[in-house]
Short mmCIF file of C-alpha atoms and ligand atoms in Angstrom, two decimals:
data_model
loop_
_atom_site.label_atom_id
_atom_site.label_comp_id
_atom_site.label_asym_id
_atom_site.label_seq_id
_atom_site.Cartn_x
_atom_site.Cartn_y
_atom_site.Cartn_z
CA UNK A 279 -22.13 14.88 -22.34
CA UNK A 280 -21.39 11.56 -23.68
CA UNK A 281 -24.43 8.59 -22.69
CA UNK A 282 -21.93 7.00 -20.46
CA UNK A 283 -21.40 10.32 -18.50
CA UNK A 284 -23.40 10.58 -15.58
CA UNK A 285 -23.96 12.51 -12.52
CA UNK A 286 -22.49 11.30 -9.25
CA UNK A 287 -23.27 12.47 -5.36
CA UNK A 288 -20.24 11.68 -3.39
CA UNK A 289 -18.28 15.22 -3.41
CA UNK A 290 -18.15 18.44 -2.29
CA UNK A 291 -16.97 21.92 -3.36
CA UNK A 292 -13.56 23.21 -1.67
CA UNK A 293 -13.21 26.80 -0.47
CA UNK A 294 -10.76 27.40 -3.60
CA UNK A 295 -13.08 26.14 -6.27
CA UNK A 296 -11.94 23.08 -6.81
CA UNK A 297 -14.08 20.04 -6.34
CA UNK A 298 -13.22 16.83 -3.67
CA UNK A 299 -14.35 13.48 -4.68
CA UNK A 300 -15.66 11.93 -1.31
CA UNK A 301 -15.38 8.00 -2.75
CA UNK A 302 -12.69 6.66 -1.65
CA UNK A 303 -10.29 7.88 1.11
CA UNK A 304 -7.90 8.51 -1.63
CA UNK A 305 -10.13 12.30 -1.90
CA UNK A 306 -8.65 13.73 -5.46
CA UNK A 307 -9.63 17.09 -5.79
CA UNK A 308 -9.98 17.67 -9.29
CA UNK A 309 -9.79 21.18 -11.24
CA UNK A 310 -12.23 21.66 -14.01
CA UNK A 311 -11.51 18.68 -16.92
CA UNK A 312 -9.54 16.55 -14.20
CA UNK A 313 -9.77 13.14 -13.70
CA UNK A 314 -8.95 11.39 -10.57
CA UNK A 315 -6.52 8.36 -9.67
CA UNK A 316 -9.28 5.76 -10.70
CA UNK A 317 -9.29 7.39 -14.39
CA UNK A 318 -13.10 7.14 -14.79
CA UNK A 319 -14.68 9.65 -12.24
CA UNK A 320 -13.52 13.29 -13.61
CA UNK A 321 -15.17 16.97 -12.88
CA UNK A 322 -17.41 18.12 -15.38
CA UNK A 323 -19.48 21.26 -15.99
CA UNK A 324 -18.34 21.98 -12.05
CA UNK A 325 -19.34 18.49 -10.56
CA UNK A 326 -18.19 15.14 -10.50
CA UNK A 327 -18.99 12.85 -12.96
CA UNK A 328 -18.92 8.81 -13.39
CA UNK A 329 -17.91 8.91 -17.28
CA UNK A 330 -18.15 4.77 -17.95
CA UNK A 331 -21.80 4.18 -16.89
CA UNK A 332 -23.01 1.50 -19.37
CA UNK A 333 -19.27 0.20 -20.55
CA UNK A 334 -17.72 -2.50 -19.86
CA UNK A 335 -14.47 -4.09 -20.96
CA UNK A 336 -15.86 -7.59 -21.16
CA UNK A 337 -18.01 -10.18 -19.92
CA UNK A 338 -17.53 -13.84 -18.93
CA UNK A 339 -19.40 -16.83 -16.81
CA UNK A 340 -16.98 -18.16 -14.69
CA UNK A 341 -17.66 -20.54 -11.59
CA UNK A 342 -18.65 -18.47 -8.92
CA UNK A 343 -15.67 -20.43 -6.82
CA UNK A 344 -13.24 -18.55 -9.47
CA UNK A 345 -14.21 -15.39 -7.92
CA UNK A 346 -13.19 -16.74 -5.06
CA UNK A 347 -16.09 -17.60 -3.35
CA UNK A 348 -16.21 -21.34 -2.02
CA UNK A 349 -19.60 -20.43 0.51
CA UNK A 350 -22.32 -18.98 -1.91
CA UNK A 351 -23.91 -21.21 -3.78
CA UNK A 352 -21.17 -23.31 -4.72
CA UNK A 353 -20.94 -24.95 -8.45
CA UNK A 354 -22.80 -22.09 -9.87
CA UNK A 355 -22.28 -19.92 -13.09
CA UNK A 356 -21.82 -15.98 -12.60
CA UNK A 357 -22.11 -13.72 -15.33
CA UNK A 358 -18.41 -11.32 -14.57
CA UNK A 359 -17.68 -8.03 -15.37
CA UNK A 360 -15.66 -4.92 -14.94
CA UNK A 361 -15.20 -1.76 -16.84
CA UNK A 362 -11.65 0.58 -16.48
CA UNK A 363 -9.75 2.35 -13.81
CA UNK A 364 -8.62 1.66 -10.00
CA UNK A 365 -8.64 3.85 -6.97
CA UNK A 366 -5.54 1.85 -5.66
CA UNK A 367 -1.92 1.50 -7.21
CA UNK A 368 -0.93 -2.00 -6.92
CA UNK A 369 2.53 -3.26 -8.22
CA UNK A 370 1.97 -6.47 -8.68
CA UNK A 371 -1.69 -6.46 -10.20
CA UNK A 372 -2.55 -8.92 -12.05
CA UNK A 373 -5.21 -7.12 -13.94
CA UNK A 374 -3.50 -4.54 -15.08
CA UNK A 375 -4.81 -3.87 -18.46
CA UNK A 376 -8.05 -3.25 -17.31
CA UNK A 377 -7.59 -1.59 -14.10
CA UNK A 378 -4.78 0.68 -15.39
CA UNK A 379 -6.28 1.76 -18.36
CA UNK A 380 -6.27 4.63 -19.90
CA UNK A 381 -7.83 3.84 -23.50
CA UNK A 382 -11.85 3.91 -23.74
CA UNK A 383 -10.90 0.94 -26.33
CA UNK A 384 -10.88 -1.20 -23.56
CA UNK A 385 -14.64 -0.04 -22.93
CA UNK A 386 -15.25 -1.84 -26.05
CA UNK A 387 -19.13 -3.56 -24.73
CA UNK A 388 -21.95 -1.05 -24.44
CA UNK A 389 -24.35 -2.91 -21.47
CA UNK A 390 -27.09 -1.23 -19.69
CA UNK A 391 -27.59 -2.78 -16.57
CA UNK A 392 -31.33 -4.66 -17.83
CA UNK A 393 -28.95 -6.24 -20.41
CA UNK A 394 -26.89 -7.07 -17.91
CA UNK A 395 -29.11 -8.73 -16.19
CA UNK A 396 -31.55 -10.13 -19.46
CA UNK A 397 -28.34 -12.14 -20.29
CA UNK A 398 -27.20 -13.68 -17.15
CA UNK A 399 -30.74 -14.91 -17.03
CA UNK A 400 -30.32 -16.77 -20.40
CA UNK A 401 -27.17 -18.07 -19.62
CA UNK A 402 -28.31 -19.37 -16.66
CA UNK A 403 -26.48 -18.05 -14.22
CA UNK A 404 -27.53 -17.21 -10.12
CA UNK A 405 -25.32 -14.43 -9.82
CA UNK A 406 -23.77 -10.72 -11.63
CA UNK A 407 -19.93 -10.83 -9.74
CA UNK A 408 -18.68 -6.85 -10.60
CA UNK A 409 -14.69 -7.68 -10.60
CA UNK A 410 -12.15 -7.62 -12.99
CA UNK A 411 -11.73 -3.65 -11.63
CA UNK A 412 -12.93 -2.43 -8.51
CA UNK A 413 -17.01 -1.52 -8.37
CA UNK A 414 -16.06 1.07 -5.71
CA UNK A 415 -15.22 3.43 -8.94
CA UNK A 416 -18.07 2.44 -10.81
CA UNK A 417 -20.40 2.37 -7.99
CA UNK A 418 -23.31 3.92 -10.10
CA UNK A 419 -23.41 1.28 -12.67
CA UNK A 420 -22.81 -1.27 -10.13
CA UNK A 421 -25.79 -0.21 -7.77
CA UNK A 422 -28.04 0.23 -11.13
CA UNK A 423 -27.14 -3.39 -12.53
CA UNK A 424 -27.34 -4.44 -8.99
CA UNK A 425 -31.09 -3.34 -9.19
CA UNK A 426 -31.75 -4.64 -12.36
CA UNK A 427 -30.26 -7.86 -11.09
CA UNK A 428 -32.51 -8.36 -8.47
CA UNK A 429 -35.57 -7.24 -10.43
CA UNK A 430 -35.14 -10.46 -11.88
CA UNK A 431 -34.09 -13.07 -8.66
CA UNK A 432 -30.30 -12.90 -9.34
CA UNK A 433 -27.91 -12.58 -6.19
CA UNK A 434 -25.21 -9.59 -6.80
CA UNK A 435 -21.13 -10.07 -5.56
CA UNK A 436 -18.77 -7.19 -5.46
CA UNK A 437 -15.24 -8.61 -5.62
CA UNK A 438 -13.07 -5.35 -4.37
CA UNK A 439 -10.62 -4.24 -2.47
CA UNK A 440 -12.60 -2.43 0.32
CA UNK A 441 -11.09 0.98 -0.01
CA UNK A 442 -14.21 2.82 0.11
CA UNK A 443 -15.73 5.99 2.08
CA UNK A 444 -18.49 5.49 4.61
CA UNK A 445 -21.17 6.58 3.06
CA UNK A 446 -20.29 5.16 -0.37
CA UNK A 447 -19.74 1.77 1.16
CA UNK A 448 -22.97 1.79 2.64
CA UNK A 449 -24.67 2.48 -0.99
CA UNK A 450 -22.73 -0.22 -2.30
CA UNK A 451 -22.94 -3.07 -0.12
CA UNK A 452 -26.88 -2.54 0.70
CA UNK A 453 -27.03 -3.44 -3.38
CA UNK A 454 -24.51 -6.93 -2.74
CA UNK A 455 -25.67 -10.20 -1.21
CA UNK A 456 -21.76 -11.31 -1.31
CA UNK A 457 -18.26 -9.93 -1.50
CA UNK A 458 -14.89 -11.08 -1.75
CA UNK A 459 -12.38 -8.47 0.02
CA UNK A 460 -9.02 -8.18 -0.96
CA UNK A 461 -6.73 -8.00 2.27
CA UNK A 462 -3.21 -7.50 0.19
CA UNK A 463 -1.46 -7.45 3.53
CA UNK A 464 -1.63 -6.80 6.91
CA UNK A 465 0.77 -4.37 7.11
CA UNK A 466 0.45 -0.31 7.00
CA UNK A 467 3.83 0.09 5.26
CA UNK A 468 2.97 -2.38 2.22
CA UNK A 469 -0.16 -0.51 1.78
CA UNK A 470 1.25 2.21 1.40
CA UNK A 471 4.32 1.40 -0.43
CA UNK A 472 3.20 -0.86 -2.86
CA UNK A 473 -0.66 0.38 -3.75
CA UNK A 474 -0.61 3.90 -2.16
CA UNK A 475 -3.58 3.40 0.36
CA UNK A 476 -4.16 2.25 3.57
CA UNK A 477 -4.95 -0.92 5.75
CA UNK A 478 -6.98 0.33 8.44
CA UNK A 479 -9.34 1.97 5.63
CA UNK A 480 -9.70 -1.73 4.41
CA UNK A 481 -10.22 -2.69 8.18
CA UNK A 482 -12.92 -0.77 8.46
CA UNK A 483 -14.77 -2.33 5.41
CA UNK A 484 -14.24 -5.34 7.04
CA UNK A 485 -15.34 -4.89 10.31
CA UNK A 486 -18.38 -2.98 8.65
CA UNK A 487 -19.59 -5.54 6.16
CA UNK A 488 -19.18 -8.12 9.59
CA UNK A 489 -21.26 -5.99 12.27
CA UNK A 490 -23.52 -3.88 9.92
CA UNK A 491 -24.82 -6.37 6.87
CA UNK A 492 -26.22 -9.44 5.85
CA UNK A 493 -23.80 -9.43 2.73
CA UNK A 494 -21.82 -13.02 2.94
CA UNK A 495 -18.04 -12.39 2.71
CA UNK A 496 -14.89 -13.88 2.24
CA UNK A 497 -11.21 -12.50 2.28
CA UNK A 498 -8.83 -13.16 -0.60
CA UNK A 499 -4.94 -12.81 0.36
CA UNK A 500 -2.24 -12.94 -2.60
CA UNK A 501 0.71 -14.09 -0.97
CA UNK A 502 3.87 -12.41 -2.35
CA UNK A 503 7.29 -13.78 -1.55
CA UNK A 504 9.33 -11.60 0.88
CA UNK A 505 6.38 -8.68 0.70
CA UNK A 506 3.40 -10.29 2.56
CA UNK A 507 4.14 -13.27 3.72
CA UNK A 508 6.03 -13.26 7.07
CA UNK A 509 5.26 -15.53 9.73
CA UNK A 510 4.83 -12.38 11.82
CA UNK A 511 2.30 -10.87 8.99
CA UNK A 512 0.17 -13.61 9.08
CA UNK A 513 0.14 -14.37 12.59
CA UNK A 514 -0.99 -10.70 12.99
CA UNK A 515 -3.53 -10.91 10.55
CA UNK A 516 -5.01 -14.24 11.75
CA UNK A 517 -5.76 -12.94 14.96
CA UNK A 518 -7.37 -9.70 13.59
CA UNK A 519 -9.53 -11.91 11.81
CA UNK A 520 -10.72 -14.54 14.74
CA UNK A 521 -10.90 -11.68 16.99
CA UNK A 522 -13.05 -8.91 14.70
CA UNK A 523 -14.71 -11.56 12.01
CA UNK A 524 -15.04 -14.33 13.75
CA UNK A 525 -14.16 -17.92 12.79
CA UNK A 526 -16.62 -18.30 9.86
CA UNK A 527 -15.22 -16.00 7.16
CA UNK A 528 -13.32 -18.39 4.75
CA UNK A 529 -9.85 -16.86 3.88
CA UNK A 530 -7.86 -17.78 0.59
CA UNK A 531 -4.59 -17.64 0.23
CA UNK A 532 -3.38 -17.51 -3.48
CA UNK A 533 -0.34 -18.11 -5.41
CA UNK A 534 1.32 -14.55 -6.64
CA UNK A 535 2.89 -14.52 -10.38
CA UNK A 536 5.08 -11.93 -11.46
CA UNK A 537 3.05 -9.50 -13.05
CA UNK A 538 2.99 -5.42 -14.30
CA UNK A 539 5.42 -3.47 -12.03
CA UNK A 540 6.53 -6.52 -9.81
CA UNK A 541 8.85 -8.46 -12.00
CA UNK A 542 11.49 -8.95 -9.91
CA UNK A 543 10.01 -11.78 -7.15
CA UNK A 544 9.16 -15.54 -7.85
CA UNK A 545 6.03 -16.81 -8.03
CA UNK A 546 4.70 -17.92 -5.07
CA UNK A 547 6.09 -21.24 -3.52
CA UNK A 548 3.36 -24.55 -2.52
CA UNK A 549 5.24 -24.60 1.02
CA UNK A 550 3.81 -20.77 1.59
CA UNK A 551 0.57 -21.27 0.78
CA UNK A 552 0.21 -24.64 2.94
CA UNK A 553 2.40 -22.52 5.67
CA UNK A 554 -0.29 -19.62 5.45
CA UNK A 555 -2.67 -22.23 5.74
CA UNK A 556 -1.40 -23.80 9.20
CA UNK A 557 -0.80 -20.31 10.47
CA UNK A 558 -4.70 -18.96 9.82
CA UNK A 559 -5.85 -22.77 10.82
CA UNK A 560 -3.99 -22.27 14.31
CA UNK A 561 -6.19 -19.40 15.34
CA UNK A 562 -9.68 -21.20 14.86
CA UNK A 563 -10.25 -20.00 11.79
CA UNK A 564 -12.91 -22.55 10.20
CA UNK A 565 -12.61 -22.31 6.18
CA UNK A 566 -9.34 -21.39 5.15
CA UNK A 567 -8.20 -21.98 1.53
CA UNK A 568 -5.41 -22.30 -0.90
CA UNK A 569 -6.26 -20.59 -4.43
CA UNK A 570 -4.33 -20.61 -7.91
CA UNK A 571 -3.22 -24.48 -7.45
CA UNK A 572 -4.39 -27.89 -7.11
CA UNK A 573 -4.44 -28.47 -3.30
CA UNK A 574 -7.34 -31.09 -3.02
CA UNK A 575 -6.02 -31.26 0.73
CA UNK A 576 -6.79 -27.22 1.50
CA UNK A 577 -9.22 -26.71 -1.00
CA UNK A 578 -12.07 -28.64 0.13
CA UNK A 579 -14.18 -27.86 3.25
CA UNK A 580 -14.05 -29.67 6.13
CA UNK A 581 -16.94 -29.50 8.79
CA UNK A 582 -16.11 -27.26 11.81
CA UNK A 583 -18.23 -30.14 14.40
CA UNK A 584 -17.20 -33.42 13.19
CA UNK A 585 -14.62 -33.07 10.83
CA UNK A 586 -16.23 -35.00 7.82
CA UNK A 587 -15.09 -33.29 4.62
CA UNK A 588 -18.39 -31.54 2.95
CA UNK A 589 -17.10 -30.07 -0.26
CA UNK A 590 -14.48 -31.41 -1.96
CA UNK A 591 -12.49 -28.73 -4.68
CA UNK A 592 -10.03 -29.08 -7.04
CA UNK A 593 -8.84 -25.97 -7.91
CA UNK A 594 -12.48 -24.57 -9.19
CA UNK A 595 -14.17 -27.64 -9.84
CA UNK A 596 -16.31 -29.59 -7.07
CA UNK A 597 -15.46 -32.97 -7.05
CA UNK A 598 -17.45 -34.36 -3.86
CA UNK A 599 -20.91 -32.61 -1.57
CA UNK A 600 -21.79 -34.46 1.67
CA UNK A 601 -24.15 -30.93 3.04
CA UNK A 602 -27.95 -30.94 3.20
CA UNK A 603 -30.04 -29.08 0.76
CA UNK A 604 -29.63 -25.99 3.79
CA UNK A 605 -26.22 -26.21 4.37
CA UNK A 606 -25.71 -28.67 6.96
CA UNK A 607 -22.98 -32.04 7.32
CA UNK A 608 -24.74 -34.88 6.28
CA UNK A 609 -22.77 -36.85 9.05
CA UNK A 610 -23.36 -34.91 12.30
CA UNK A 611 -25.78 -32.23 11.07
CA UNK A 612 -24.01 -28.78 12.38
CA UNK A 613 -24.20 -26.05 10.10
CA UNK A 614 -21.49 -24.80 7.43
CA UNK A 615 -21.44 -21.11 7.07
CA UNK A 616 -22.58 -19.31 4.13
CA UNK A 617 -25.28 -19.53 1.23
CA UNK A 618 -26.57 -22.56 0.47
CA UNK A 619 -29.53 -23.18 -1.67
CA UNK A 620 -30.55 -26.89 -2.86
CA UNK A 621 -27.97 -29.18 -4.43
CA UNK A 622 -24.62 -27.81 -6.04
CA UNK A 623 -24.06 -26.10 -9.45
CA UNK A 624 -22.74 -28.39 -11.77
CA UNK A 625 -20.98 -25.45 -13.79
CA UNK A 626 -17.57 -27.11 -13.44
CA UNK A 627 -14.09 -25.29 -13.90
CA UNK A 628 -15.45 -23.88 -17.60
CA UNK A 629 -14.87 -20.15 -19.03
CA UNK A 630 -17.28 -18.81 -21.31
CA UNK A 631 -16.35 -15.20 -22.96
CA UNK A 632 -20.08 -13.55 -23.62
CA UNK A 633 -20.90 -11.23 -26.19
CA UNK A 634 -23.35 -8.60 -24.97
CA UNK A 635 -24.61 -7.85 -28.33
CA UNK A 636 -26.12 -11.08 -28.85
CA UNK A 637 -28.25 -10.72 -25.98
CA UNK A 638 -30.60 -7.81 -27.19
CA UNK A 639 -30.37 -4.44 -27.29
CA UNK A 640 -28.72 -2.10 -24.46
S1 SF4 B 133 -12.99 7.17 -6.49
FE1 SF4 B 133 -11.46 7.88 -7.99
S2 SF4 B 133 -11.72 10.11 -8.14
FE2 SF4 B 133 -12.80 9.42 -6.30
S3 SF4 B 133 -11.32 9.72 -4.64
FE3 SF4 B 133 -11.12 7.59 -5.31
S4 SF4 B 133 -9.51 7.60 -6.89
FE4 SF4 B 133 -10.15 9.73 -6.58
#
């Protein structure tokens, strides 16, 4: 077995001797030398096996409002990262050439999770964000860095789409202090028709990360033309939210380019996003965003009491803070949800590609 092969737990052995990865609700059930969906979890020597433990297809600091989080510790660098392979199908991903992959090329950075952690350190970042492809398929090396992370007073994000298994999820997100969950739709039909998995599984995540955790989390929504982005849809799903979550989860709504298997639509008009925007707004919902453009007007964050704007955004740079060092409006003093720690970042909108290499060795 190769070093980046490694044991997993989340299965069980089917009465006809194949083997049933219990990850995701997608359930492959792999004969021997199969891989799943995802690409990266496979059944080896009679088990299943995580084979990209310690790989990763890149690394970047980005500002942790880029991920997109607007309510955890805003202005501040994160050290990014993602290795290969999805456990959902999306048509219009707009990642594609990691998520899809099926060359270990991509793999191309070796990083063991204290390197991981050694270099956001030096670079001066808070936070480890696991994006770029979905941690739920990499969940070992995600709960390992995780650890390492926190060994060393960094704060952890997971920036996925919530398709997960029970127990899974609960390894997972006990190893996050934020998340960003991808709600492509509110819909049963698009889920299935245009990423082959389900809505209510993604729900569920919801609702669990909400009643069960302390992890902070906010909802990311690419609006497609004529797919997503009905007046009906996102009535629907605004209610779900103020009903189930609450009115303290910020939502962002971002612009949709055409992209891998979804050529065919526009990209996504200004009027949509600002008529998303009205439509979440209209059901209490506190922090809701526009993503992908400059909207000073629905980017910033206005307070929920008195109505004084607190952050001001443009696009992912902050460009005015009226909180307290805890969180709170400097003009009426209520509280504005989510992680605040001391005065702002003052990373700005910049992208910094990282070499691992140069930060020691694995
Ligand atoms: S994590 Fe991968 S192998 Fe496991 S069920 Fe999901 S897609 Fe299949």
């Amino acid at each position: 077995m190769s070093a980046s092969v490694v044991p997993t737990t989340y299965w069980h052995r089917l009465p006809d001797g194949d083997v049933q990865c219990d990850v995701c609700p997608r359930a492959c059930k792999l004969g021997e030398g199969q891989r799943g969906l995802c690409f990266v979890r496979a059944r080896a020597q009679d088990a299943v096996v995580l084979t990209t433990f310690g790989r990763s297809s890149g690394f970047c600091v980005d500002p942790i409002e880029k991920k997109p989080l607007n309510h955890f510790l805003p202005g501040t660098p994160v050290l990014s990262f993602g290795t290969a392979g999805c456990n959902l199908t999306c048509r219009f991903c707009q990642n594609w050439d990691i998520s899809k992959s099926r060359e270990i090329d991509t793999l191309s950075d070796a990083a063991s999770p204290e390197q991981i952690a050694r270099a956001a350190q030096a670079l001066g970042c808070r936070s480890v964000a696991f994006t770029y492809n979905d941690p739920v398929v990499f969940l070992e090396y995600a709960v390992a860095t995780a650890a390492a992370c926190h060994a060393v007073g960094l704060k952890t994000v997971a920036v996925t789409a919530g398709y997960v298994c029970e127990e899974p999820r609960r390894e997972l997100f006990r190893a996050m202090d934020a998340a960003n969950v991808d709600l492509k739709a509110f819909s049963e039909d698009f889920y299935r028709r245009t990423c082959t998995g389900s809505l209510a599984a993604v729900l569920d995540t919801l609702r669990y990360l909400h009643d069960e955790t302390d992890v902070w989390v906010e909802i990311t929504t690419l609006l497609i033309p004529d797919a997503n982005d009905s007046d009906a849809e996102l009535h629907a799903a605004s209610r779900w939210i103020a009903e189930h979550l609450g009115p303290d989860v910020p939502w962002h709504f971002t612009a949709f380019h055409p992209d891998y298997k979804m050529l065919d639509r526009p990209s996504t008009p200004a009027a949509t996003l600002a008529r998303a925007h009205a439509i979440a707004t209209s059901y209490g919902l506190r922090y809701v965003y526009t993503g992908n453009v400059h909207d000073p007007a629905r980017g910033g964050t206005v307070c929920h009491a008195c109505g004084a704007q607190v952050i001001g955004r443009d696009w992912y740079e902050l460009t005015a803070w009226h909180l307290t060092d805890d969180g709170c409006c400097r003009s009426c003093g209520a509280r504005c949800a989510g992680v605040f720690d001391g005065r702002p970042g003052r990373w700005g909108g910049r992208r910094l590609p990282v070499r691992l290499a140069d930060f020691g060795a694995p």
